[in-house]
Tab-separated table of C-alpha atoms in Angstrom:
chain	number	residue	atom	x	y	z
W	1	MET	CA	11.012	1.430	1.685
W	2	LYS	CA	9.922	-0.527	-1.418
W	3	GLN	CA	11.385	-3.712	0.067
W	4	ILE	CA	9.386	-3.198	3.273
W	5	LYS	CA	6.234	-2.674	1.224
W	6	LEU	CA	6.774	-5.883	-0.722
W	7	ALA	CA	7.602	-7.767	2.470
W	8	GLN	CA	4.332	-6.704	4.087
W	9	TYR	CA	2.348	-7.997	1.120
W	10	LYS	CA	4.299	-11.247	1.026
W	11	CYS	CA	3.968	-11.840	4.762
W	12	PHE	CA	0.220	-11.156	4.646
W	13	LEU	CA	-0.232	-13.653	1.822
W	14	ASN	CA	1.989	-16.223	3.535
W	15	THR	CA	0.245	-15.971	6.911
W	16	PRO	CA	-2.103	-18.971	7.149
W	17	PRO	CA	-5.778	-18.610	8.109
W	18	LEU	CA	-6.493	-19.290	11.769
W	19	TRP	CA	-8.757	-22.137	10.676
W	20	LYS	CA	-9.554	-23.774	7.364
W	21	GLY	CA	-12.928	-23.881	5.675
W	22	GLN	CA	-15.822	-23.421	8.059
W	23	GLN	CA	-15.559	-23.424	11.843
W	24	PHE	CA	-17.469	-21.728	14.667
W	25	GLY	CA	-20.201	-20.751	12.191
W	26	LEU	CA	-17.693	-18.670	10.200
W	27	THR	CA	-16.309	-19.378	6.713
W	28	GLN	CA	-12.778	-18.397	5.754
W	29	PHE	CA	-12.394	-16.287	2.622
W	30	GLU	CA	-9.871	-17.656	0.130
W	31	PHE	CA	-8.626	-15.980	-3.024
W	32	LEU	CA	-9.722	-17.924	-6.103
W	33	THR	CA	-6.191	-17.622	-7.495
W	34	THR	CA	-2.930	-17.815	-5.584
W	35	GLY	CA	-0.637	-16.198	-8.131
W	36	VAL	CA	-1.298	-12.568	-7.225
W	37	SER	CA	1.463	-10.235	-8.423
W	38	ILE	CA	2.594	-7.713	-5.835
W	39	LYS	CA	5.213	-5.762	-7.788
W	40	ASP	CA	2.962	-2.888	-8.848
W	41	LEU	CA	0.808	-2.601	-5.747
W	42	GLU	CA	0.340	0.706	-3.952
W	43	SER	CA	2.622	1.780	-1.123
W	44	ILE	CA	1.322	1.248	2.389
W	45	PRO	CA	0.936	4.402	4.534
W	46	THR	CA	3.331	4.340	7.480
W	47	ASN	CA	1.358	6.780	9.632
W	48	ILE	CA	-1.553	4.408	10.314
W	49	ARG	CA	-1.761	1.566	12.821
W	50	LEU	CA	-0.927	-1.994	11.824
W	51	GLY	CA	-4.567	-3.095	11.542
W	52	HIS	CA	-5.280	-0.359	9.027
W	53	GLN	CA	-2.108	-1.240	7.122
W	54	MET	CA	-3.386	-4.794	6.754
W	55	GLU	CA	-6.684	-3.414	5.441
W	56	VAL	CA	-4.777	-1.501	2.751
W	57	VAL	CA	-2.821	-4.657	1.884
W	58	PHE	CA	-6.007	-6.716	1.582
W	59	LEU	CA	-7.759	-4.044	-0.481
W	60	GLU	CA	-4.871	-3.797	-2.940
W	61	LEU	CA	-4.719	-7.574	-3.313
W	62	LEU	CA	-8.451	-7.675	-4.058
W	63	LYS	CA	-8.118	-4.892	-6.627
W	64	GLN	CA	-5.225	-6.766	-8.249
W	65	ASP	CA	-7.310	-9.930	-8.631
W	66	ASP	CA	-9.590	-9.976	-11.697
W	67	ASN	CA	-11.830	-12.510	-9.950
W	68	TYR	CA	-13.270	-9.819	-7.673
W	69	LYS	CA	-14.832	-6.409	-7.837
W	70	VAL	CA	-14.743	-4.353	-4.639
W	71	LEU	CA	-18.210	-2.912	-4.012
W	72	LEU	CA	-17.705	-1.486	-0.503
W	73	TYR	CA	-14.683	-0.811	1.688
W	74	ASN	CA	-14.701	0.563	5.243
W	75	THR	CA	-18.216	1.905	4.854
W	76	PRO	CA	-19.802	3.377	8.005
W	77	VAL	CA	-23.310	2.438	9.081
W	78	LYS	CA	-25.050	5.349	10.792
W	79	ARG	CA	-28.009	5.909	13.053
W	80	GLY	CA	-28.785	9.522	12.374
W	81	LYS	CA	-25.407	11.258	12.567
W	82	GLN	CA	-23.882	8.629	14.848
W	83	SER	CA	-21.839	5.751	13.433
W	84	ILE	CA	-22.941	2.412	14.905
W	85	GLY	CA	-20.468	0.277	13.000
W	86	GLU	CA	-18.537	-0.246	9.814
W	87	ILE	CA	-18.661	-2.686	6.895
W	88	ASP	CA	-15.131	-3.945	6.164
W	89	PHE	CA	-15.460	-5.247	2.606
W	90	ILE	CA	-18.133	-6.370	0.186
W	91	VAL	CA	-16.873	-7.923	-3.038
W	92	GLU	CA	-18.530	-9.478	-6.046
W	93	GLU	CA	-17.125	-12.577	-7.714
W	94	SER	CA	-16.710	-11.802	-11.388
W	95	ALA	CA	-17.822	-15.225	-12.630
W	96	SER	CA	-20.665	-16.118	-10.258
W	97	LYS	CA	-21.766	-12.539	-9.388
W	98	LYS	CA	-21.976	-13.755	-5.791
W	99	GLN	CA	-21.644	-10.918	-3.315
W	100	ILE	CA	-19.485	-11.626	-0.260
W	101	HIS	CA	-19.204	-9.612	2.921
W	102	ILE	CA	-15.661	-10.077	4.312
W	103	GLU	CA	-14.593	-9.215	7.834
W	104	LEU	CA	-10.808	-8.866	7.887
W	105	THR	CA	-8.821	-9.695	11.025
W	106	TYR	CA	-5.054	-10.011	11.478
W	107	LYS	CA	-3.971	-10.908	15.005
W	108	PHE	CA	-0.988	-11.869	17.142
W	109	TYR	CA	-2.016	-14.360	19.822
W	110	LEU	CA	-0.130	-16.100	22.610
W	111	ILE	CA	-1.248	-19.631	23.451
W	112	ASP	CA	-1.942	-19.960	27.189
W	113	THR	CA	-1.874	-23.697	27.860
W	114	ASN	CA	-3.127	-23.146	31.417
W	115	ILE	CA	-6.561	-22.744	29.800
W	116	SER	CA	-8.170	-26.026	28.724
W	117	GLU	CA	-10.193	-25.101	25.620
W	118	PRO	CA	-8.098	-24.161	22.529
W	119	ILE	CA	-10.506	-21.433	21.416
W	120	HIS	CA	-10.069	-19.759	24.816
W	121	GLN	CA	-6.273	-20.217	24.922
W	122	LEU	CA	-5.560	-17.520	22.347
W	123	ILE	CA	-4.901	-14.176	24.025
W	124	GLY	CA	-3.202	-10.943	23.059
W	125	PRO	CA	0.320	-10.167	24.343
W	126	ASN	CA	-1.140	-7.886	27.041
W	127	ARG	CA	-4.085	-10.212	27.809
W	128	GLY	CA	-6.564	-7.564	26.717
W	129	ASP	CA	-7.490	-9.272	23.459
W	130	MET	CA	-9.033	-12.732	23.109
W	131	PHE	CA	-9.837	-14.801	20.031
W	132	PHE	CA	-13.128	-16.102	21.443
W	133	THR	CA	-14.376	-12.566	22.134
W	134	LYS	CA	-13.446	-11.376	18.631
W	135	MET	CA	-15.044	-14.416	17.013
W	136	GLU	CA	-18.303	-13.806	18.882
W	137	LYS	CA	-18.238	-10.137	17.924
W	138	ILE	CA	-17.901	-10.978	14.231
W	139	LYS	CA	-20.825	-13.395	14.343
W	140	HIS	CA	-23.255	-11.490	16.523
W	141	ARG	CA	-22.391	-7.847	15.886
W	142	GLN	CA	-20.427	-7.238	12.704
W	143	ASN	CA	-22.252	-9.735	10.485
W	144	ALA	CA	-25.603	-8.910	12.074
W	145	LEU	CA	-25.022	-5.190	11.429
W	146	LEU	CA	-25.777	-5.646	7.730
W	147	HIS	CA	-29.265	-6.921	8.553
W	148	THR	CA	-30.295	-4.108	10.878
W	149	SER	CA	-32.545	-1.384	9.492
W	150	GLU	CA	-29.549	0.965	9.347
W	151	GLY	CA	-27.388	-1.663	7.643
W	152	ILE	CA	-30.078	-2.452	5.097
W	153	GLN	CA	-30.482	1.239	4.320
W	154	THR	CA	-26.725	1.649	3.829
W	155	LEU	CA	-26.588	-1.344	1.479
W	156	ASN	CA	-29.617	-0.094	-0.458
W	157	GLU	CA	-27.715	3.112	-1.229
W	158	TYR	CA	-25.210	0.930	-3.115
W	159	HIS	CA	-27.938	-1.252	-4.684
W	160	ILE	CA	-26.933	-4.279	-2.600
W	161	ASN	CA	-29.576	-6.695	-1.279
W	162	HIS	CA	-28.723	-7.778	2.281
W	163	GLN	CA	-30.573	-11.078	1.781
W	164	GLN	CA	-28.244	-12.115	-1.033
W	165	ILE	CA	-24.960	-11.472	0.792
W	166	GLU	CA	-22.767	-14.345	1.940
W	167	HIS	CA	-20.767	-13.680	5.093
W	168	GLN	CA	-17.114	-14.723	5.222
W	169	THR	CA	-14.051	-13.715	7.198
W	170	CYS	CA	-10.391	-13.405	6.324
W	171	TYR	CA	-8.975	-14.224	9.757
W	172	LYS	CA	-5.197	-14.512	9.758
W	173	ALA	CA	-2.990	-14.893	12.818
W	174	GLN	CA	0.537	-15.422	14.051
W	175	LEU	CA	0.586	-17.696	17.104
W	176	PHE	CA	3.206	-18.024	19.836
W	177	THR	CA	3.588	-21.035	22.123
W	178	PRO	CA	4.912	-21.000	25.712
W	179	TYR	CA	8.707	-21.292	25.773
W	180	GLY	CA	9.830	-24.790	26.660
W	181	ILE	CA	6.636	-26.474	25.477
W	182	PRO	CA	7.581	-27.836	22.039
W	183	GLU	CA	4.156	-29.139	21.064
W	184	VAL	CA	0.694	-27.778	21.728
W	185	HIS	CA	-2.663	-29.042	20.480
W	186	ILE	CA	-5.043	-26.330	19.285
W	187	ARG	CA	-7.479	-28.147	16.974
W	188	PRO	CA	-9.688	-27.106	15.245
W	189	LEU	CA	-7.407	-24.078	14.955
W	190	ASN	CA	-4.607	-24.169	12.393
W	191	SER	CA	-1.241	-25.151	13.882
W	192	ASP	CA	0.492	-23.782	10.760
W	193	CYS	CA	-0.045	-20.329	12.304
W	194	ILE	CA	2.499	-21.076	15.060
W	195	ILE	CA	5.656	-19.107	14.250
W	196	GLY	CA	7.333	-18.309	17.588
W	197	TYR	CA	7.104	-18.478	21.356
W	198	TRP	CA	6.586	-16.326	24.439
W	199	LEU	CA	8.105	-16.217	27.896
W	200	PRO	CA	7.888	-14.179	31.123
W	201	PHE	CA	10.377	-11.376	31.735
W	202	GLN	CA	12.102	-13.295	34.532
W	203	GLU	CA	12.921	-16.126	32.122
W	204	PHE	CA	14.260	-13.687	29.528
W	205	ARG	CA	16.806	-12.423	32.069
W	206	LYS	CA	18.412	-15.864	32.338
W	207	ALA	CA	20.597	-18.104	30.181
W	208	PRO	CA	20.477	-19.035	27.378
W	209	PHE	CA	18.910	-15.700	26.368
W	210	THR	CA	21.814	-13.676	27.802
W	211	GLN	CA	24.189	-14.797	25.034
W	212	TRP	CA	22.204	-13.789	21.959
W	213	LYS	CA	21.412	-10.586	20.014
W	214	TYR	CA	18.035	-8.889	19.643
W	215	TYR	CA	16.005	-6.385	17.703
W	216	MET	CA	12.766	-4.866	19.001
W	217	PRO	CA	10.592	-4.257	15.916
W	218	HIS	CA	8.116	-1.413	15.701
W	219	LYS	CA	4.558	-2.690	15.659
W	220	LYS	CA	4.233	-2.041	11.921
W	221	GLU	CA	7.083	-4.579	11.519
W	222	TRP	CA	5.435	-7.295	13.614
W	223	VAL	CA	3.987	-8.955	10.530
W	224	LEU	CA	7.418	-9.328	8.921
W	225	THR	CA	9.684	-12.359	8.942
W	226	PRO	CA	12.881	-11.590	10.923
W	227	HIS	CA	15.832	-10.576	8.743
W	228	LEU	CA	19.421	-9.447	9.276
W	229	SER	CA	19.103	-5.915	7.866
W	230	VAL	CA	18.310	-4.277	11.214
W	231	LYS	CA	20.352	-2.904	14.108
W	232	TRP	CA	20.978	-5.818	16.448
W	233	GLU	CA	21.705	-5.188	20.139
W	234	SER	CA	23.174	-7.182	22.979
W	235	HIS	CA	21.032	-8.827	25.632
W	236	PHE	CA	22.106	-6.161	28.138
W	237	GLU	CA	21.002	-3.300	25.853
W	238	THR	CA	17.758	-5.070	25.026
W	239	LEU	CA	17.070	-5.876	28.677
W	240	LEU	CA	17.025	-2.175	29.531
W	241	ASN	CA	14.409	-1.461	26.839
W	242	VAL	CA	12.326	-4.510	27.732
W	243	ASN	CA	12.384	-3.541	31.400
W	244	LEU	CA	10.857	-0.159	30.521
W	245	ARG	CA	8.081	-1.990	28.679
W	246	MET	CA	7.473	-4.217	31.707
W	247	ILE	CA	7.015	-1.171	33.946
W	248	LYS	CA	4.335	0.070	31.541
W	249	GLU	CA	2.729	-3.415	31.418
W	250	ASN	CA	3.463	-3.720	27.715
W	251	SER	CA	4.682	-6.993	26.187
W	252	PRO	CA	7.113	-6.364	23.299
W	253	MET	CA	7.890	-8.581	20.348
W	254	LEU	CA	11.571	-9.340	19.820
W	255	TRP	CA	13.568	-10.787	16.971
W	256	LEU	CA	16.339	-13.044	18.260
W	257	GLN	CA	19.596	-13.881	16.468
W	258	LYS	CA	21.317	-16.955	17.863
W	259	SER	CA	25.049	-17.591	17.731
W	260	ASP	CA	24.606	-19.938	14.759
W	261	GLY	CA	22.669	-17.295	12.807
W	262	VAL	CA	19.203	-18.767	13.382
W	263	LEU	CA	16.515	-16.048	13.634
W	264	GLU	CA	13.462	-16.430	15.865
W	265	LYS	CA	10.423	-14.419	16.877
W	266	LEU	CA	9.190	-14.143	20.460
W	267	PHE	CA	7.221	-12.076	22.939
W	268	VAL	CA	8.417	-11.169	26.424
W	269	VAL	CA	5.400	-10.702	28.698
W	270	TRP	CA	4.968	-8.603	31.840
W	271	TRP	CA	2.326	-10.797	33.468
């Protein structure tokens, strides 16, 4: 369990930002120091969804770093008794006293090269999640929330001036290219985020995939780098489980172990 915890922290830190610097009117948050120790960090709850696990990881890393003081974390903004949104993080830089609002996002996107514009090519494994939509939401809803009357009132309760806040985002992603297309061009997005590939179910049923071994990770393991310490299954066994996912229109991630020991990460899609 401790090894899994450490691996989640390491994989979060090692996942590149989806873009560098400023793009699309959004600035990437970067830790002032890179040598963050993860040995004594808190355990990550296993009974929460992956997105919330990444929030815990990010919070613990911020608390570990002397360059920042966490002022707010997952703070609801209410209109009367109804929540109209949530503030992810507000931190204060220890040296400059600058206050930064950080929207945290960790995504798994497939690159659909049938779409011309790179910022529209990034879609979720089940096509229900799009980078462009999320980016627009951050800019026009989540950042703007802090400057509504309700947002201002919430910040005032913590003695934070909304006019002095700088908006940034920590937007990390793992990207998957179409199988058989070795090179894709996604500028201004960061090609370092590409770590695997995706293919339709019909392709997965054919050679060369029939000769290799597989592991279907739970979603909380999606962030991890494939490793050997799991129960590997044959293509036939895996095909049965993947077929059940296809019936439910759910695209699973798989870890693949080739005959030469090479480990890869891929998605098999139902669409």
